[in-house]
CSV table of C-alpha atoms in Angstrom, one decimal:
chain,number,residue,atom,x,y,z
A,18,UNK,CA,19.1,2.1,-61.7
A,19,UNK,CA,18.8,-1.5,-60.3
A,20,UNK,CA,22.4,-1.4,-59.2
A,21,UNK,CA,21.8,2.0,-57.5
A,22,UNK,CA,18.7,0.7,-55.6
A,23,UNK,CA,20.6,-2.4,-54.5
A,24,UNK,CA,23.5,-0.2,-53.3
A,25,UNK,CA,21.1,2.1,-51.3
A,26,UNK,CA,19.5,-1.0,-49.7
A,27,UNK,CA,22.9,-2.3,-48.7
A,28,UNK,CA,23.6,1.0,-46.9
A,29,UNK,CA,20.1,1.5,-45.4
A,30,UNK,CA,19.5,-2.0,-43.9
A,31,UNK,CA,22.6,-2.1,-41.7
A,32,UNK,CA,22.0,1.5,-40.6
A,33,UNK,CA,18.4,0.7,-39.5
A,34,UNK,CA,19.5,-2.4,-37.7
A,35,UNK,CA,22.1,-0.4,-35.8
A,36,UNK,CA,19.5,2.2,-34.8
A,37,UNK,CA,17.0,-0.4,-33.7
A,38,UNK,CA,19.7,-2.1,-31.5
A,39,UNK,CA,20.4,1.3,-29.8
A,40,UNK,CA,16.7,2.0,-29.0
A,41,UNK,CA,15.5,1.3,-25.5
A,42,UNK,CA,13.4,-1.9,-25.4
A,43,UNK,CA,10.0,-1.8,-23.8
A,44,UNK,CA,9.4,-4.7,-21.5
A,45,UNK,CA,6.3,-6.7,-20.5
A,46,UNK,CA,3.9,-5.0,-18.1
A,47,UNK,CA,4.1,-5.6,-14.4
A,48,UNK,CA,0.9,-5.9,-12.4
A,49,UNK,CA,1.0,-4.8,-8.7
A,50,UNK,CA,-1.7,-5.5,-6.1
A,51,UNK,CA,-1.0,-3.1,-3.2
A,52,UNK,CA,-2.8,-2.2,0.1
A,53,UNK,CA,-5.0,0.9,-0.2
A,54,UNK,CA,-2.7,2.8,2.2
A,55,UNK,CA,0.1,2.6,-0.4
A,56,UNK,CA,-1.9,4.4,-3.1
A,57,UNK,CA,0.0,7.7,-3.1
A,58,UNK,CA,3.5,6.3,-2.6
A,59,UNK,CA,3.2,3.5,-5.1
A,60,UNK,CA,1.8,6.0,-7.7
A,61,UNK,CA,5.1,7.9,-7.4
A,62,UNK,CA,7.2,4.7,-7.4
A,63,UNK,CA,5.4,3.2,-10.4
A,64,UNK,CA,6.0,6.4,-12.4
A,65,UNK,CA,9.7,6.2,-11.5
A,66,UNK,CA,10.0,2.6,-12.6
A,67,UNK,CA,8.1,3.2,-15.9
A,68,UNK,CA,10.5,6.0,-16.8
A,69,UNK,CA,13.6,4.1,-15.8
A,70,UNK,CA,12.8,0.7,-17.4
A,71,UNK,CA,10.2,1.5,-20.1
A,72,UNK,CA,7.8,-1.0,-18.4
A,73,UNK,CA,4.2,-0.2,-17.9
A,74,UNK,CA,3.1,-0.8,-14.2
A,75,UNK,CA,-0.5,-1.7,-13.7
A,76,UNK,CA,-1.7,-1.1,-10.1
A,77,UNK,CA,-4.7,-2.2,-8.2
A,78,UNK,CA,-5.4,-0.8,-4.7
A,79,UNK,CA,-7.8,-2.2,-2.1
A,80,UNK,CA,-7.8,-3.8,1.3
A,81,UNK,CA,-5.2,-6.5,1.6
A,82,UNK,CA,-7.8,-9.1,2.2
A,83,UNK,CA,-9.8,-8.2,-0.9
A,84,UNK,CA,-6.6,-8.3,-3.0
A,85,UNK,CA,-5.5,-11.7,-1.5
A,86,UNK,CA,-8.9,-13.2,-2.3
A,87,UNK,CA,-8.6,-11.9,-5.9
A,88,UNK,CA,-5.2,-13.5,-6.2
A,89,UNK,CA,-6.6,-16.8,-4.8
A,90,UNK,CA,-9.4,-16.6,-7.4
A,91,UNK,CA,-7.0,-16.2,-10.3
A,92,UNK,CA,-6.2,-12.5,-10.3
A,93,UNK,CA,-3.2,-11.8,-12.5
A,94,UNK,CA,-0.9,-10.1,-10.1
A,95,UNK,CA,2.9,-10.2,-10.3
A,96,UNK,CA,3.7,-8.5,-7.0
A,97,UNK,CA,1.6,-8.3,-3.9
A,98,UNK,CA,2.1,-5.8,-1.1
A,99,UNK,CA,0.0,-6.4,2.0
A,100,UNK,CA,-0.6,-4.1,5.0
A,101,UNK,CA,-0.2,-7.1,7.3
A,102,UNK,CA,1.7,-10.4,7.5
A,103,UNK,CA,-1.5,-12.4,7.9
A,104,UNK,CA,-2.7,-12.0,4.3
A,105,UNK,CA,0.7,-12.8,2.9
A,106,UNK,CA,0.9,-15.9,5.0
A,107,UNK,CA,-2.6,-16.8,3.8
A,108,UNK,CA,-1.4,-16.8,0.2
A,109,UNK,CA,1.9,-18.5,1.1
A,110,UNK,CA,0.0,-21.4,2.6
A,111,UNK,CA,-1.9,-21.8,-0.7
A,112,UNK,CA,1.4,-21.9,-2.6
A,113,UNK,CA,0.6,-18.7,-4.5
A,114,UNK,CA,3.6,-16.7,-3.3
A,115,UNK,CA,7.2,-17.5,-4.1
A,116,UNK,CA,8.7,-18.4,-0.6
A,117,UNK,CA,12.1,-17.2,-1.6
A,118,UNK,CA,10.9,-13.8,-2.8
A,119,UNK,CA,9.1,-12.3,0.1
A,120,UNK,CA,10.3,-9.6,2.4
A,121,UNK,CA,9.1,-7.4,5.3
A,122,UNK,CA,9.3,-4.2,3.3
A,123,UNK,CA,7.8,-1.4,5.4
A,124,UNK,CA,6.6,-0.3,8.9
A,125,UNK,CA,3.9,2.2,9.9
A,126,UNK,CA,2.1,3.6,13.0
A,127,UNK,CA,-1.5,3.6,14.1
A,128,UNK,CA,-3.1,7.0,14.8
A,129,UNK,CA,-6.4,8.6,15.7
A,130,UNK,CA,-7.5,11.4,13.4
A,131,UNK,CA,-10.2,14.0,13.5
A,132,UNK,CA,-11.4,16.7,11.0
A,133,UNK,CA,-8.8,19.4,10.9
A,134,UNK,CA,-11.4,22.2,11.2
A,135,UNK,CA,-13.0,20.7,14.3
A,136,UNK,CA,-10.5,18.3,16.1
A,137,UNK,CA,-11.5,16.2,19.1
A,138,UNK,CA,-9.1,16.1,22.0
A,139,UNK,CA,-8.0,12.6,22.8
A,140,UNK,CA,-5.7,11.5,25.6
A,141,UNK,CA,-3.8,8.3,25.1
A,142,UNK,CA,-4.6,6.8,28.6
A,143,UNK,CA,-6.5,3.8,29.7
A,144,UNK,CA,-8.3,6.1,32.1
A,145,UNK,CA,-9.5,8.4,29.3
A,146,UNK,CA,-13.3,8.2,28.5
A,147,UNK,CA,-13.1,8.1,24.7
A,148,UNK,CA,-16.8,7.3,24.2
A,149,UNK,CA,-17.7,10.4,26.2
A,150,UNK,CA,-15.2,12.7,24.4
A,151,UNK,CA,-17.3,13.0,21.2
A,152,UNK,CA,-20.7,12.4,19.6
A,153,UNK,CA,-21.2,10.4,16.5
A,154,UNK,CA,-19.2,7.6,15.0
A,155,UNK,CA,-15.6,6.4,14.9
A,156,UNK,CA,-14.4,5.1,11.5
A,157,UNK,CA,-11.8,2.5,10.7
A,158,UNK,CA,-11.4,-0.6,8.5
A,159,UNK,CA,-13.5,-3.7,9.0
A,160,UNK,CA,-12.2,-5.2,12.2
A,161,UNK,CA,-12.4,-8.8,11.0
A,162,UNK,CA,-10.7,-8.5,7.6
A,163,UNK,CA,-9.1,-5.2,6.9
A,164,UNK,CA,-5.6,-4.9,8.5
A,165,UNK,CA,-6.1,-1.3,9.8
A,166,UNK,CA,-9.3,-2.5,11.4
A,167,UNK,CA,-7.7,-5.5,13.0
A,168,UNK,CA,-4.9,-3.3,14.4
A,169,UNK,CA,-7.5,-0.8,15.6
A,170,UNK,CA,-9.4,-3.5,17.5
A,171,UNK,CA,-6.2,-4.7,19.2
A,172,UNK,CA,-5.3,-1.1,20.2
A,173,UNK,CA,-8.7,-0.2,21.4
A,174,UNK,CA,-8.8,-3.4,23.5
A,175,UNK,CA,-5.4,-2.7,24.9
A,176,UNK,CA,-6.5,0.8,25.9
A,177,UNK,CA,-9.7,-0.7,27.5
A,178,UNK,CA,-11.8,1.4,25.1
A,179,UNK,CA,-13.2,-1.4,22.9
A,180,UNK,CA,-16.4,-2.2,24.7
A,181,UNK,CA,-17.5,1.4,25.0
A,182,UNK,CA,-16.7,2.3,21.4
A,183,UNK,CA,-17.7,-0.9,19.6
A,184,UNK,CA,-21.4,0.1,19.1
A,185,UNK,CA,-20.3,3.4,17.5
A,186,UNK,CA,-17.9,1.9,14.9
A,187,UNK,CA,-18.2,2.5,11.2
A,188,UNK,CA,-16.3,-0.4,9.6
A,189,UNK,CA,-15.1,0.4,6.1
A,190,UNK,CA,-13.8,-1.7,3.2
A,191,UNK,CA,-10.3,-0.2,3.4
A,192,UNK,CA,-8.4,2.5,5.2
A,193,UNK,CA,-8.8,5.2,2.6
A,194,UNK,CA,-12.6,5.0,2.9
A,195,UNK,CA,-12.2,5.6,6.6
A,196,UNK,CA,-9.8,8.5,6.0
A,197,UNK,CA,-12.3,10.1,3.6
A,198,UNK,CA,-15.2,9.8,6.1
A,199,UNK,CA,-13.2,11.8,8.6
A,200,UNK,CA,-11.9,14.3,6.0
A,201,UNK,CA,-15.5,15.1,5.0
A,202,UNK,CA,-16.6,15.5,8.6
A,203,UNK,CA,-18.9,12.5,8.5
A,204,UNK,CA,-17.0,10.8,11.3
A,205,UNK,CA,-15.5,13.0,14.1
A,206,UNK,CA,-12.9,10.4,14.8
A,207,UNK,CA,-11.1,7.7,12.8
A,208,UNK,CA,-8.3,5.2,13.2
A,209,UNK,CA,-5.9,5.0,10.3
A,210,UNK,CA,-2.2,4.7,9.6
A,211,UNK,CA,0.1,7.7,10.2
A,212,UNK,CA,0.9,7.8,6.5
A,213,UNK,CA,-2.7,8.2,5.6
A,214,UNK,CA,-3.1,11.0,8.1
A,215,UNK,CA,-0.4,13.1,6.5
A,216,UNK,CA,-1.7,12.5,3.0
A,217,UNK,CA,-4.4,15.2,3.4
A,218,UNK,CA,-4.7,18.5,5.2
A,219,UNK,CA,-8.4,17.8,5.9
A,220,UNK,CA,-7.6,15.7,8.9
A,221,UNK,CA,-5.4,16.1,12.0
A,222,UNK,CA,-3.7,13.4,14.0
A,223,UNK,CA,-5.0,13.8,17.6
A,224,UNK,CA,-3.3,10.8,19.2
A,225,UNK,CA,-0.8,8.0,18.3
A,226,UNK,CA,-1.2,4.5,19.7
A,227,UNK,CA,1.7,3.0,21.6
A,228,UNK,CA,3.5,0.4,19.5
A,229,UNK,CA,2.9,-2.3,22.2
A,230,UNK,CA,-0.9,-1.8,21.9
A,231,UNK,CA,-1.2,-3.8,18.8
A,232,UNK,CA,0.6,-6.3,16.5
A,233,UNK,CA,3.6,-4.6,14.8
A,234,UNK,CA,2.4,-3.0,11.5
A,235,UNK,CA,4.5,-4.6,8.8
A,236,UNK,CA,4.0,-4.5,5.1
A,237,UNK,CA,5.3,-7.6,3.4
A,238,UNK,CA,6.0,-7.7,-0.3
A,239,UNK,CA,6.1,-10.9,-2.4
A,240,UNK,CA,6.2,-12.3,-5.9
A,241,UNK,CA,3.0,-14.0,-7.0
A,242,UNK,CA,3.5,-17.4,-8.7
A,243,UNK,CA,4.3,-17.8,-11.5
A,244,UNK,CA,6.5,-14.8,-11.8
A,245,UNK,CA,8.9,-13.5,-14.5
A,246,UNK,CA,12.1,-11.5,-14.7
A,247,UNK,CA,10.3,-8.2,-15.0
A,248,UNK,CA,8.2,-8.8,-11.9
A,249,UNK,CA,11.4,-9.8,-10.0
A,250,UNK,CA,13.1,-6.6,-11.1
A,251,UNK,CA,10.2,-4.5,-9.8
A,252,UNK,CA,10.3,-6.4,-6.5
A,253,UNK,CA,14.0,-5.7,-6.2
A,254,UNK,CA,13.4,-2.0,-7.2
A,255,UNK,CA,11.0,-1.7,-4.2
A,256,UNK,CA,14.0,-2.5,-1.9
A,257,UNK,CA,16.4,0.0,-3.7
A,258,UNK,CA,17.8,3.1,-2.1
A,259,UNK,CA,15.7,5.3,-4.5
A,260,UNK,CA,12.5,3.5,-3.4
A,261,UNK,CA,13.4,3.8,0.2
A,262,UNK,CA,13.8,7.6,-0.1
A,263,UNK,CA,10.3,7.8,-1.6
A,264,UNK,CA,8.8,5.6,1.1
A,265,UNK,CA,10.4,7.8,3.8
A,266,UNK,CA,9.1,10.9,2.2
A,267,UNK,CA,5.6,9.5,2.5
A,268,UNK,CA,6.1,8.6,6.2
A,269,UNK,CA,6.8,4.9,5.9
A,270,UNK,CA,9.7,3.2,7.7
A,271,UNK,CA,11.7,1.0,5.3
A,272,UNK,CA,12.6,-2.3,7.0
A,273,UNK,CA,15.1,-3.6,4.4
């Protein structure tokens, strides 16, 4: 009996070892901090990545400034995707981003939206009286810290609309909050990204700002220091053809 047990062990252990070698290996988690406007597209990409690489992706979405401040204060992010270059530069200057692993990942457009059931007509002209075209408030991100709000202020200034509309602004913590205000009909107008506007049927794009009316909308992606091989692989995945196809489907313009 002892001889038989020993013989069975001699067969079983190599077999188990072979099976374990052939099993896919789960890798360490990757934590991504991404601008709020990337919520939908990154949800899809994260699921793709998890399936392909058996790696759990933890995502946090907020305004780029909020996320940058969290990273500065020790937030455990592996990858940061900002909705503007300024916040990536801010972290770069503090030596928190790998300088050799940053890229201009995506582009976007700036639009004016209105509730789909009761849209306001807006003409993209410096002669247009936007303040007189509606009653109520115009929603966008905080014009001092949230990228969409900063772009909006530049565009409104370029169109000579800033002074007349400034007293009626509702400045939100991120672009998705502004989008939801308009979707619920609480703001008759809002300024968001084109990709946010197409994410819900509750709003309608009523005007698109000229690209020369504001700083180019660029989404940089970067590896947060210190980083590991799993984080770098995710960063490279964002620049793959598969990822580009998903970005395009959601209305973004891949820049790489």
